[in-house]
């Protein structure tokens, strides 16, 4: 997950607490997405509708106050929000991205979210068409967002496996395996042509 996507997730507890919720909802996720940085920053315009019911405009985009940060640890995502975050992983895998960015979270929310949340986002110029154009422009690349650390070999291997599963078992060849196969075929061909 990119640092900007993590920042979106980090803003959600303060929005849920400000709305006096015991769980973090899709409204909290939607309210946390508009940010001045990240791949989706160019999509957001001045709001043309009221803030979502889960967010207070005074607390949107801020960290939870120190007095409630311990309470934020007990908050959990509700079922719908978890489903959208899981869908963000699937969007990233479909785009053959090696990360989950704000664009994947927004695309998942627009594709699977309830109509009132989608309409609230569209009022801020975050439409499905705009996000699809952004995903096309990025072509699986990170854009302006960065990963918090260089992924380990195990992380890259696990991501490749998840990508294979997401694409119906189509195996993505490893570069060294491709070289080994080509060299083997060349040696067999040479031996067949020139004899033993």
Short mmCIF file of N, CA and C in Angstrom, two decimals:
data_model
loop_
_atom_site.label_atom_id
_atom_site.label_comp_id
_atom_site.label_asym_id
_atom_site.label_seq_id
_atom_site.Cartn_x
_atom_site.Cartn_y
_atom_site.Cartn_z
N UNK A 1 0.85 -1.16 0.00
CA UNK A 1 0.00 0.00 0.00
C UNK A 1 0.90 1.23 0.00
N UNK A 2 0.57 2.21 -0.84
CA UNK A 2 1.40 3.41 -0.93
C UNK A 2 1.24 4.26 0.32
N UNK A 3 2.15 5.21 0.49
CA UNK A 3 2.08 6.09 1.65
C UNK A 3 0.82 6.95 1.61
N UNK A 4 0.39 7.37 0.42
CA UNK A 4 -0.85 8.16 0.32
C UNK A 4 -2.08 7.33 0.65
N UNK A 5 -2.10 6.07 0.22
CA UNK A 5 -3.23 5.19 0.57
C UNK A 5 -3.25 4.93 2.06
N UNK A 6 -2.08 4.76 2.67
CA UNK A 6 -2.01 4.58 4.12
C UNK A 6 -2.50 5.83 4.85
N UNK A 7 -2.20 7.00 4.30
CA UNK A 7 -2.66 8.25 4.92
C UNK A 7 -4.19 8.33 4.88
N UNK A 8 -4.79 7.85 3.79
CA UNK A 8 -6.26 7.82 3.70
C UNK A 8 -6.82 6.92 4.80
N UNK A 9 -6.24 5.73 4.94
CA UNK A 9 -6.69 4.78 5.97
C UNK A 9 -6.49 5.37 7.36
N UNK A 10 -5.40 6.11 7.56
CA UNK A 10 -5.12 6.69 8.88
C UNK A 10 -6.10 7.80 9.24
N UNK A 11 -6.71 8.48 8.24
CA UNK A 11 -7.68 9.55 8.51
C UNK A 11 -9.05 9.01 8.91
N UNK A 12 -9.35 7.78 8.56
CA UNK A 12 -10.69 7.24 8.75
C UNK A 12 -11.11 7.18 10.22
N UNK A 13 -10.26 6.74 11.16
CA UNK A 13 -10.72 6.67 12.56
C UNK A 13 -11.16 8.02 13.12
N UNK A 14 -10.45 9.10 12.77
CA UNK A 14 -10.87 10.41 13.29
C UNK A 14 -12.23 10.81 12.76
N UNK A 15 -12.53 10.44 11.53
CA UNK A 15 -13.85 10.76 10.95
C UNK A 15 -14.95 9.94 11.61
N UNK A 16 -14.67 8.68 11.89
CA UNK A 16 -15.66 7.83 12.56
C UNK A 16 -15.91 8.31 13.98
N UNK A 17 -14.83 8.69 14.67
CA UNK A 17 -14.98 9.19 16.04
C UNK A 17 -15.72 10.52 16.08
N UNK A 18 -15.45 11.38 15.09
CA UNK A 18 -16.15 12.66 15.04
C UNK A 18 -17.64 12.47 14.82
N UNK A 19 -18.02 11.40 14.12
CA UNK A 19 -19.43 11.11 13.88
C UNK A 19 -20.01 10.21 14.97
N UNK A 20 -19.21 9.94 16.00
CA UNK A 20 -19.63 9.12 17.13
C UNK A 20 -20.07 7.73 16.69
N UNK A 21 -19.26 7.12 15.81
CA UNK A 21 -19.54 5.78 15.31
C UNK A 21 -18.65 4.78 16.03
N UNK A 22 -19.13 3.57 16.18
CA UNK A 22 -18.35 2.49 16.78
C UNK A 22 -17.60 1.68 15.71
N UNK A 23 -17.99 1.87 14.43
CA UNK A 23 -17.33 1.21 13.32
C UNK A 23 -17.02 2.24 12.24
N UNK A 24 -16.00 1.95 11.44
CA UNK A 24 -15.65 2.83 10.33
C UNK A 24 -16.44 2.37 9.11
N UNK A 25 -17.11 3.31 8.45
CA UNK A 25 -18.06 2.98 7.38
C UNK A 25 -17.54 3.46 6.03
N UNK A 26 -18.34 3.18 4.99
CA UNK A 26 -18.03 3.66 3.65
C UNK A 26 -18.02 5.18 3.58
N UNK A 27 -18.89 5.82 4.38
CA UNK A 27 -18.90 7.28 4.39
C UNK A 27 -17.58 7.83 4.93
N UNK A 28 -17.04 7.17 5.95
CA UNK A 28 -15.76 7.60 6.50
C UNK A 28 -14.65 7.41 5.46
N UNK A 29 -14.70 6.30 4.75
CA UNK A 29 -13.71 6.05 3.70
C UNK A 29 -13.82 7.08 2.60
N UNK A 30 -15.04 7.40 2.17
CA UNK A 30 -15.25 8.40 1.12
C UNK A 30 -14.77 9.77 1.56
N UNK A 31 -15.04 10.13 2.81
CA UNK A 31 -14.63 11.45 3.31
C UNK A 31 -13.12 11.55 3.47
N UNK A 32 -12.44 10.43 3.68
CA UNK A 32 -10.98 10.44 3.85
C UNK A 32 -10.24 10.51 2.52
N UNK A 33 -10.89 10.16 1.43
CA UNK A 33 -10.20 10.09 0.14
C UNK A 33 -9.76 11.44 -0.44
N UNK A 34 -10.59 12.48 -0.41
CA UNK A 34 -10.13 13.75 -1.01
C UNK A 34 -8.90 14.27 -0.28
N UNK A 35 -7.81 14.40 -1.02
CA UNK A 35 -6.55 14.87 -0.43
C UNK A 35 -5.81 15.68 -1.48
N UNK A 36 -4.98 16.63 -1.03
CA UNK A 36 -4.24 17.47 -1.98
C UNK A 36 -3.05 16.77 -2.61
N UNK A 37 -2.74 15.54 -2.17
CA UNK A 37 -1.62 14.81 -2.76
C UNK A 37 -2.07 13.42 -3.16
N UNK A 38 -1.24 12.75 -3.90
CA UNK A 38 -1.56 11.40 -4.35
C UNK A 38 -2.06 11.39 -5.79
N UNK A 39 -2.26 10.20 -6.31
CA UNK A 39 -2.67 10.04 -7.70
C UNK A 39 -4.06 10.61 -7.97
N UNK A 40 -4.93 10.62 -6.98
CA UNK A 40 -6.30 11.10 -7.20
C UNK A 40 -6.45 12.60 -6.90
N UNK A 41 -5.38 13.28 -6.52
CA UNK A 41 -5.47 14.69 -6.12
C UNK A 41 -6.06 15.57 -7.22
N UNK A 42 -5.79 15.25 -8.48
CA UNK A 42 -6.27 16.08 -9.58
C UNK A 42 -7.77 15.91 -9.83
N UNK A 43 -8.38 14.87 -9.25
CA UNK A 43 -9.81 14.63 -9.47
C UNK A 43 -10.69 15.52 -8.60
N UNK A 44 -10.19 15.93 -7.46
CA UNK A 44 -11.04 16.60 -6.47
C UNK A 44 -11.20 18.07 -6.77
N UNK A 45 -12.45 18.51 -6.68
CA UNK A 45 -12.78 19.92 -6.83
C UNK A 45 -13.53 20.36 -5.58
N UNK A 46 -13.78 21.65 -5.48
CA UNK A 46 -14.51 22.17 -4.33
C UNK A 46 -15.83 21.44 -4.21
N UNK A 47 -16.22 21.10 -2.99
CA UNK A 47 -17.47 20.35 -2.81
C UNK A 47 -18.67 21.13 -3.32
N UNK A 48 -19.56 20.39 -3.98
CA UNK A 48 -20.80 21.00 -4.47
C UNK A 48 -21.99 20.46 -3.69
N UNK A 49 -21.72 19.69 -2.65
CA UNK A 49 -22.78 19.12 -1.82
C UNK A 49 -22.32 19.16 -0.38
N UNK A 50 -23.21 18.86 0.51
CA UNK A 50 -22.88 18.83 1.93
C UNK A 50 -21.87 17.73 2.23
N UNK A 51 -21.08 17.88 3.31
CA UNK A 51 -20.18 16.79 3.68
C UNK A 51 -20.99 15.53 3.99
N UNK A 52 -20.35 14.37 3.90
CA UNK A 52 -21.10 13.14 4.18
C UNK A 52 -21.52 13.10 5.63
N UNK A 53 -22.54 12.33 5.96
CA UNK A 53 -23.02 12.26 7.33
C UNK A 53 -21.97 11.78 8.32
N UNK A 54 -20.97 11.04 7.85
CA UNK A 54 -19.98 10.49 8.76
C UNK A 54 -18.85 11.46 9.03
N UNK A 55 -18.80 12.60 8.36
CA UNK A 55 -17.65 13.49 8.50
C UNK A 55 -18.10 14.89 8.87
N UNK A 56 -17.35 15.50 9.72
CA UNK A 56 -17.54 16.89 10.07
C UNK A 56 -16.46 17.66 9.32
N UNK A 57 -16.79 18.72 8.62
CA UNK A 57 -15.82 19.43 7.81
C UNK A 57 -14.65 19.95 8.63
N UNK A 58 -14.83 20.16 9.94
CA UNK A 58 -13.72 20.64 10.77
C UNK A 58 -12.70 19.55 11.03
N UNK A 59 -13.09 18.27 10.95
CA UNK A 59 -12.16 17.19 11.27
C UNK A 59 -11.71 16.42 10.03
N UNK A 60 -12.28 16.70 8.87
CA UNK A 60 -11.90 15.96 7.67
C UNK A 60 -10.44 16.21 7.35
N UNK A 61 -9.71 15.13 7.14
CA UNK A 61 -8.32 15.23 6.76
C UNK A 61 -7.37 15.48 7.91
N UNK A 62 -7.82 15.43 9.15
CA UNK A 62 -6.93 15.64 10.28
C UNK A 62 -6.72 14.35 11.03
N UNK A 63 -5.66 14.31 11.79
CA UNK A 63 -5.38 13.12 12.61
C UNK A 63 -6.29 13.13 13.82
N UNK A 64 -6.55 11.99 14.43
CA UNK A 64 -7.39 11.97 15.62
C UNK A 64 -6.72 12.74 16.75
N UNK A 65 -7.48 13.46 17.56
CA UNK A 65 -6.90 14.16 18.68
C UNK A 65 -6.21 13.18 19.63
N UNK A 66 -5.22 13.67 20.35
CA UNK A 66 -4.44 12.81 21.24
C UNK A 66 -5.32 12.14 22.28
N UNK A 67 -6.38 12.80 22.72
CA UNK A 67 -7.22 12.24 23.77
C UNK A 67 -8.06 11.05 23.31
N UNK A 68 -8.28 10.91 22.01
CA UNK A 68 -9.10 9.81 21.52
C UNK A 68 -8.30 8.79 20.72
N UNK A 69 -6.98 8.98 20.59
CA UNK A 69 -6.21 8.07 19.76
C UNK A 69 -6.24 6.65 20.31
N UNK A 70 -6.30 6.48 21.63
CA UNK A 70 -6.42 5.15 22.19
C UNK A 70 -7.75 4.52 21.85
N UNK A 71 -8.82 5.31 21.80
CA UNK A 71 -10.14 4.79 21.45
C UNK A 71 -10.18 4.37 19.99
N UNK A 72 -9.36 5.02 19.15
CA UNK A 72 -9.35 4.69 17.72
C UNK A 72 -8.84 3.28 17.48
N UNK A 73 -8.04 2.76 18.40
CA UNK A 73 -7.52 1.41 18.21
C UNK A 73 -8.62 0.37 18.27
N UNK A 74 -9.69 0.62 18.98
CA UNK A 74 -10.78 -0.34 19.09
C UNK A 74 -11.74 -0.30 17.92
N UNK A 75 -11.64 0.70 17.05
CA UNK A 75 -12.54 0.81 15.90
C UNK A 75 -12.20 -0.25 14.86
N UNK A 76 -13.23 -0.74 14.21
CA UNK A 76 -13.05 -1.71 13.14
C UNK A 76 -13.88 -1.24 11.94
N UNK A 77 -13.45 -1.69 10.77
CA UNK A 77 -14.22 -1.40 9.57
C UNK A 77 -15.48 -2.26 9.57
N UNK A 78 -16.60 -1.68 9.13
CA UNK A 78 -17.80 -2.49 9.00
C UNK A 78 -17.67 -3.38 7.77
N UNK A 79 -18.63 -4.26 7.58
CA UNK A 79 -18.56 -5.26 6.52
C UNK A 79 -18.43 -4.62 5.14
N UNK A 80 -19.20 -3.57 4.85
CA UNK A 80 -19.16 -2.94 3.53
C UNK A 80 -17.82 -2.28 3.27
N UNK A 81 -17.26 -1.62 4.27
CA UNK A 81 -15.96 -0.96 4.10
C UNK A 81 -14.85 -1.99 3.87
N UNK A 82 -14.92 -3.10 4.61
CA UNK A 82 -13.93 -4.17 4.40
C UNK A 82 -14.03 -4.72 2.98
N UNK A 83 -15.26 -4.87 2.49
CA UNK A 83 -15.46 -5.40 1.14
C UNK A 83 -14.87 -4.45 0.09
N UNK A 84 -15.04 -3.14 0.30
CA UNK A 84 -14.48 -2.17 -0.65
C UNK A 84 -12.95 -2.20 -0.61
N UNK A 85 -12.38 -2.31 0.58
CA UNK A 85 -10.92 -2.37 0.68
C UNK A 85 -10.38 -3.65 0.03
N UNK A 86 -11.12 -4.75 0.17
CA UNK A 86 -10.71 -5.98 -0.50
C UNK A 86 -10.84 -5.83 -2.01
N UNK A 87 -11.89 -5.14 -2.44
CA UNK A 87 -12.08 -4.88 -3.87
C UNK A 87 -10.95 -4.01 -4.41
N UNK A 88 -10.40 -3.10 -3.59
CA UNK A 88 -9.27 -2.27 -4.01
C UNK A 88 -8.07 -3.14 -4.37
N UNK A 89 -7.86 -4.21 -3.61
CA UNK A 89 -6.80 -5.17 -3.94
C UNK A 89 -7.06 -5.80 -5.30
N UNK A 90 -8.29 -6.19 -5.57
CA UNK A 90 -8.62 -6.81 -6.85
C UNK A 90 -8.45 -5.83 -8.00
N UNK A 91 -8.81 -4.56 -7.78
CA UNK A 91 -8.61 -3.55 -8.82
C UNK A 91 -7.13 -3.41 -9.12
N UNK A 92 -6.30 -3.35 -8.09
CA UNK A 92 -4.85 -3.23 -8.29
C UNK A 92 -4.30 -4.44 -9.05
N UNK A 93 -4.77 -5.64 -8.69
CA UNK A 93 -4.30 -6.83 -9.39
C UNK A 93 -4.76 -6.85 -10.84
N UNK A 94 -5.99 -6.42 -11.10
CA UNK A 94 -6.48 -6.36 -12.48
C UNK A 94 -5.68 -5.37 -13.32
N UNK A 95 -5.22 -4.29 -12.69
CA UNK A 95 -4.43 -3.28 -13.39
C UNK A 95 -2.96 -3.67 -13.50
N UNK A 96 -2.63 -4.84 -12.93
CA UNK A 96 -1.25 -5.33 -12.89
C UNK A 96 -0.32 -4.35 -12.19
N UNK A 97 -0.86 -3.67 -11.21
CA UNK A 97 -0.06 -2.76 -10.38
C UNK A 97 0.61 -3.58 -9.29
N UNK A 98 1.74 -3.11 -8.84
CA UNK A 98 2.45 -3.81 -7.76
C UNK A 98 2.25 -3.10 -6.43
N UNK A 99 1.16 -2.41 -6.30
CA UNK A 99 0.85 -1.66 -5.09
C UNK A 99 -0.66 -1.42 -5.04
N UNK A 100 -1.14 -0.97 -3.90
CA UNK A 100 -2.51 -0.48 -3.78
C UNK A 100 -2.39 1.01 -3.50
N UNK A 101 -2.94 1.81 -4.39
CA UNK A 101 -2.88 3.26 -4.24
C UNK A 101 -4.25 3.87 -4.03
N UNK A 102 -4.28 5.18 -3.87
CA UNK A 102 -5.56 5.86 -3.66
C UNK A 102 -6.49 5.66 -4.85
N UNK A 103 -5.92 5.54 -6.05
CA UNK A 103 -6.75 5.34 -7.24
C UNK A 103 -7.48 4.00 -7.19
N UNK A 104 -6.86 2.98 -6.60
CA UNK A 104 -7.50 1.67 -6.51
C UNK A 104 -8.61 1.68 -5.46
N UNK A 105 -8.37 2.38 -4.35
CA UNK A 105 -9.41 2.49 -3.32
C UNK A 105 -10.61 3.25 -3.87
N UNK A 106 -10.34 4.37 -4.56
CA UNK A 106 -11.43 5.17 -5.13
C UNK A 106 -12.19 4.38 -6.19
N UNK A 107 -11.47 3.66 -7.06
CA UNK A 107 -12.13 2.86 -8.09
C UNK A 107 -13.02 1.80 -7.46
N UNK A 108 -12.54 1.14 -6.43
CA UNK A 108 -13.34 0.11 -5.75
C UNK A 108 -14.58 0.72 -5.12
N UNK A 109 -14.43 1.87 -4.51
CA UNK A 109 -15.58 2.53 -3.88
C UNK A 109 -16.61 2.95 -4.92
N UNK A 110 -16.16 3.47 -6.04
CA UNK A 110 -17.08 3.89 -7.09
C UNK A 110 -17.76 2.70 -7.76
N UNK A 111 -17.06 1.59 -7.88
CA UNK A 111 -17.62 0.42 -8.57
C UNK A 111 -18.55 -0.40 -7.70
N UNK A 112 -18.30 -0.44 -6.39
CA UNK A 112 -19.09 -1.32 -5.53
C UNK A 112 -19.83 -0.59 -4.41
N UNK A 113 -19.61 0.71 -4.28
CA UNK A 113 -20.23 1.46 -3.20
C UNK A 113 -21.71 1.72 -3.45
N UNK A 114 -22.43 2.09 -2.40
CA UNK A 114 -23.86 2.40 -2.55
C UNK A 114 -24.05 3.68 -3.37
N UNK A 115 -25.21 3.82 -4.01
CA UNK A 115 -25.45 4.96 -4.88
C UNK A 115 -25.28 6.32 -4.20
N UNK A 116 -25.66 6.44 -2.92
CA UNK A 116 -25.54 7.76 -2.28
C UNK A 116 -24.07 8.15 -2.06
N UNK A 117 -23.20 7.19 -1.76
CA UNK A 117 -21.77 7.47 -1.62
C UNK A 117 -21.17 7.80 -2.98
N UNK A 118 -21.55 7.05 -4.01
CA UNK A 118 -21.05 7.30 -5.36
C UNK A 118 -21.49 8.68 -5.83
N UNK A 119 -22.74 9.07 -5.54
CA UNK A 119 -23.22 10.39 -5.93
C UNK A 119 -22.47 11.50 -5.19
N UNK A 120 -22.16 11.27 -3.91
CA UNK A 120 -21.41 12.26 -3.13
C UNK A 120 -20.02 12.46 -3.72
N UNK A 121 -19.38 11.35 -4.12
CA UNK A 121 -18.05 11.44 -4.75
C UNK A 121 -18.15 12.11 -6.11
N UNK A 122 -19.19 11.79 -6.89
CA UNK A 122 -19.36 12.39 -8.21
C UNK A 122 -19.57 13.90 -8.11
N UNK A 123 -20.20 14.36 -7.03
CA UNK A 123 -20.39 15.80 -6.83
C UNK A 123 -19.06 16.51 -6.64
N UNK A 124 -18.02 15.75 -6.32
CA UNK A 124 -16.68 16.30 -6.15
C UNK A 124 -15.79 15.96 -7.33
N UNK A 125 -16.39 15.59 -8.46
CA UNK A 125 -15.72 15.27 -9.72
C UNK A 125 -14.99 13.94 -9.72
N UNK A 126 -15.21 13.10 -8.74
CA UNK A 126 -14.61 11.76 -8.71
C UNK A 126 -15.62 10.79 -9.29
N UNK A 127 -15.69 10.74 -10.61
CA UNK A 127 -16.63 9.86 -11.28
C UNK A 127 -15.92 8.59 -11.73
N UNK A 128 -16.70 7.59 -12.07
CA UNK A 128 -16.13 6.33 -12.55
C UNK A 128 -15.32 6.56 -13.83
N UNK A 129 -15.81 7.43 -14.71
CA UNK A 129 -15.11 7.71 -15.96
C UNK A 129 -13.76 8.38 -15.68
N UNK A 130 -13.73 9.33 -14.74
CA UNK A 130 -12.49 10.02 -14.41
C UNK A 130 -11.47 9.06 -13.80
N UNK A 131 -11.94 8.15 -12.95
CA UNK A 131 -11.03 7.18 -12.32
C UNK A 131 -10.54 6.17 -13.35
N UNK A 132 -11.41 5.72 -14.26
CA UNK A 132 -10.98 4.80 -15.31
C UNK A 132 -9.92 5.46 -16.19
N UNK A 133 -10.10 6.75 -16.52
CA UNK A 133 -9.10 7.47 -17.31
C UNK A 133 -7.78 7.57 -16.54
N UNK A 134 -7.86 7.79 -15.23
CA UNK A 134 -6.65 7.85 -14.40
C UNK A 134 -5.95 6.51 -14.38
N UNK A 135 -6.69 5.42 -14.21
CA UNK A 135 -6.09 4.08 -14.21
C UNK A 135 -5.44 3.78 -15.55
N UNK A 136 -6.06 4.18 -16.64
CA UNK A 136 -5.50 3.98 -17.97
C UNK A 136 -4.20 4.76 -18.12
N UNK A 137 -4.20 5.99 -17.65
CA UNK A 137 -3.01 6.83 -17.74
C UNK A 137 -1.85 6.27 -16.91
N UNK A 138 -2.15 5.73 -15.74
CA UNK A 138 -1.11 5.19 -14.87
C UNK A 138 -0.60 3.82 -15.35
N UNK A 139 -1.45 3.04 -16.02
CA UNK A 139 -1.10 1.72 -16.55
C UNK A 139 -0.40 0.83 -15.54
N UNK A 140 -0.89 0.81 -14.32
CA UNK A 140 -0.33 -0.06 -13.29
C UNK A 140 0.87 0.52 -12.57
N UNK A 141 1.34 1.67 -13.02
CA UNK A 141 2.48 2.31 -12.38
C UNK A 141 2.07 3.07 -11.13
N UNK A 142 3.03 3.44 -10.30
CA UNK A 142 2.70 4.11 -9.04
C UNK A 142 2.33 5.57 -9.18
N UNK A 143 2.59 6.19 -10.33
CA UNK A 143 2.29 7.62 -10.47
C UNK A 143 3.13 8.43 -9.51
N UNK A 144 2.49 9.35 -8.79
CA UNK A 144 3.22 10.19 -7.83
C UNK A 144 3.31 9.55 -6.45
N UNK A 145 2.60 8.47 -6.25
CA UNK A 145 2.61 7.81 -4.94
C UNK A 145 3.78 6.84 -4.84
N UNK A 146 4.26 6.66 -3.62
CA UNK A 146 5.41 5.78 -3.38
C UNK A 146 5.09 4.77 -2.31
N UNK A 147 5.78 3.64 -2.37
CA UNK A 147 5.67 2.64 -1.31
C UNK A 147 6.49 3.10 -0.12
N UNK A 148 6.06 2.77 1.10
CA UNK A 148 6.80 3.21 2.28
C UNK A 148 8.20 2.61 2.37
N UNK A 149 8.40 1.44 1.79
CA UNK A 149 9.71 0.78 1.79
C UNK A 149 9.80 -0.09 0.56
N UNK A 150 11.02 -0.44 0.19
CA UNK A 150 11.21 -1.34 -0.95
C UNK A 150 10.66 -2.71 -0.59
N UNK A 151 9.79 -3.29 -1.45
CA UNK A 151 9.22 -4.59 -1.13
C UNK A 151 10.29 -5.68 -1.12
N UNK A 152 10.14 -6.63 -0.22
CA UNK A 152 11.08 -7.73 -0.13
C UNK A 152 10.82 -8.73 -1.26
N UNK A 153 11.71 -9.69 -1.41
CA UNK A 153 11.51 -10.73 -2.42
C UNK A 153 10.23 -11.51 -2.13
N UNK A 154 10.01 -11.80 -0.86
CA UNK A 154 8.80 -12.55 -0.48
C UNK A 154 7.55 -11.75 -0.82
N UNK A 155 7.57 -10.43 -0.58
CA UNK A 155 6.43 -9.58 -0.92
C UNK A 155 6.17 -9.61 -2.42
N UNK A 156 7.24 -9.48 -3.21
CA UNK A 156 7.07 -9.50 -4.67
C UNK A 156 6.56 -10.85 -5.15
N UNK A 157 7.07 -11.95 -4.56
CA UNK A 157 6.62 -13.29 -4.94
C UNK A 157 5.15 -13.48 -4.59
N UNK A 158 4.74 -13.05 -3.39
CA UNK A 158 3.33 -13.17 -2.98
C UNK A 158 2.44 -12.33 -3.88
N UNK A 159 2.89 -11.14 -4.27
CA UNK A 159 2.10 -10.28 -5.15
C UNK A 159 1.95 -10.94 -6.52
N UNK A 160 3.05 -11.54 -7.04
CA UNK A 160 2.96 -12.22 -8.33
C UNK A 160 1.96 -13.38 -8.26
N UNK A 161 1.97 -14.13 -7.18
CA UNK A 161 1.03 -15.24 -7.02
C UNK A 161 -0.41 -14.73 -6.99
N UNK A 162 -0.62 -13.64 -6.28
CA UNK A 162 -1.97 -13.06 -6.23
C UNK A 162 -2.39 -12.57 -7.61
N UNK A 163 -1.46 -12.02 -8.37
CA UNK A 163 -1.76 -11.55 -9.72
C UNK A 163 -2.15 -12.72 -10.60
N UNK A 164 -1.44 -13.84 -10.47
CA UNK A 164 -1.77 -15.04 -11.26
C UNK A 164 -3.18 -15.51 -10.94
N UNK A 165 -3.52 -15.55 -9.66
CA UNK A 165 -4.88 -15.96 -9.27
C UNK A 165 -5.93 -15.00 -9.80
N UNK A 166 -5.61 -13.70 -9.78
CA UNK A 166 -6.58 -12.70 -10.24
C UNK A 166 -6.81 -12.78 -11.74
N UNK A 167 -5.84 -13.28 -12.48
CA UNK A 167 -5.97 -13.35 -13.93
C UNK A 167 -6.29 -14.75 -14.41
N UNK A 168 -6.97 -15.52 -13.57
CA UNK A 168 -7.46 -16.82 -13.96
C UNK A 168 -6.39 -17.86 -14.20
N UNK A 169 -5.29 -17.77 -13.46
CA UNK A 169 -4.26 -18.78 -13.57
C UNK A 169 -3.26 -18.55 -14.69
N UNK A 170 -3.37 -17.45 -15.42
CA UNK A 170 -2.38 -17.15 -16.44
C UNK A 170 -1.07 -16.82 -15.74
N UNK A 171 -0.12 -17.67 -15.91
CA UNK A 171 1.16 -17.49 -15.22
C UNK A 171 1.98 -16.42 -15.92
N UNK A 172 2.52 -15.52 -15.13
CA UNK A 172 3.41 -14.49 -15.65
C UNK A 172 4.82 -15.06 -15.58
N UNK A 173 5.49 -15.25 -16.72
CA UNK A 173 6.79 -15.91 -16.70
C UNK A 173 7.83 -15.06 -15.99
N UNK A 174 8.68 -15.75 -15.24
CA UNK A 174 9.79 -15.10 -14.58
C UNK A 174 10.87 -14.87 -15.63
N UNK A 175 11.54 -13.71 -15.64
CA UNK A 175 12.54 -13.42 -16.68
C UNK A 175 13.65 -14.47 -16.77
N UNK A 176 14.14 -14.97 -15.64
CA UNK A 176 15.20 -15.97 -15.68
C UNK A 176 14.70 -17.29 -16.25
N UNK A 177 13.48 -17.64 -15.98
CA UNK A 177 12.90 -18.86 -16.53
C UNK A 177 12.80 -18.76 -18.05
N UNK A 178 12.44 -17.60 -18.54
CA UNK A 178 12.35 -17.39 -19.99
C UNK A 178 13.72 -17.55 -20.63
N UNK A 179 14.76 -16.98 -20.03
CA UNK A 179 16.12 -17.10 -20.55
C UNK A 179 16.56 -18.57 -20.55
N UNK A 180 16.27 -19.29 -19.47
CA UNK A 180 16.65 -20.70 -19.38
C UNK A 180 15.98 -21.53 -20.46
N UNK A 181 14.71 -21.29 -20.72
CA UNK A 181 13.98 -22.03 -21.75
C UNK A 181 14.57 -21.73 -23.13
N UNK A 182 14.84 -20.48 -23.42
CA UNK A 182 15.40 -20.10 -24.72
C UNK A 182 16.77 -20.75 -24.92
N UNK A 183 17.62 -20.71 -23.91
CA UNK A 183 18.94 -21.33 -24.03
C UNK A 183 18.84 -22.84 -24.23
N UNK A 184 17.93 -23.49 -23.51
CA UNK A 184 17.74 -24.93 -23.67
C UNK A 184 17.30 -25.27 -25.08
N UNK A 185 16.36 -24.53 -25.61
CA UNK A 185 15.88 -24.76 -26.97
C UNK A 185 17.01 -24.55 -27.97
N UNK A 186 17.83 -23.54 -27.77
CA UNK A 186 18.95 -23.28 -28.68
C UNK A 186 19.96 -24.43 -28.64
N UNK A 187 20.29 -24.94 -27.46
CA UNK A 187 21.24 -26.04 -27.34
C UNK A 187 20.68 -27.29 -28.01
N UNK A 188 19.42 -27.61 -27.78
CA UNK A 188 18.80 -28.78 -28.41
C UNK A 188 18.80 -28.63 -29.92
N UNK A 189 18.49 -27.45 -30.42
CA UNK A 189 18.48 -27.20 -31.86
C UNK A 189 19.87 -27.41 -32.46
N UNK A 190 20.89 -26.83 -31.80
CA UNK A 190 22.26 -26.97 -32.29
C UNK A 190 22.67 -28.44 -32.31
N UNK A 191 22.35 -29.19 -31.24
CA UNK A 191 22.69 -30.60 -31.20
C UNK A 191 21.97 -31.41 -32.27
N UNK A 192 20.73 -31.07 -32.57
CA UNK A 192 19.97 -31.76 -33.59
C UNK A 192 20.53 -31.47 -34.99
N UNK A 193 20.93 -30.25 -35.23
CA UNK A 193 21.41 -29.86 -36.55
C UNK A 193 22.82 -30.42 -36.78
N UNK A 194 23.72 -30.31 -35.84
CA UNK A 194 25.11 -30.74 -36.01
C UNK A 194 25.35 -32.17 -35.58
N UNK A 195 24.41 -32.75 -34.93
CA UNK A 195 24.55 -34.14 -34.50
C UNK A 195 25.35 -34.27 -33.23
N UNK A 196 25.35 -35.47 -32.66
CA UNK A 196 26.05 -35.68 -31.38
C UNK A 196 27.56 -35.71 -31.51
#
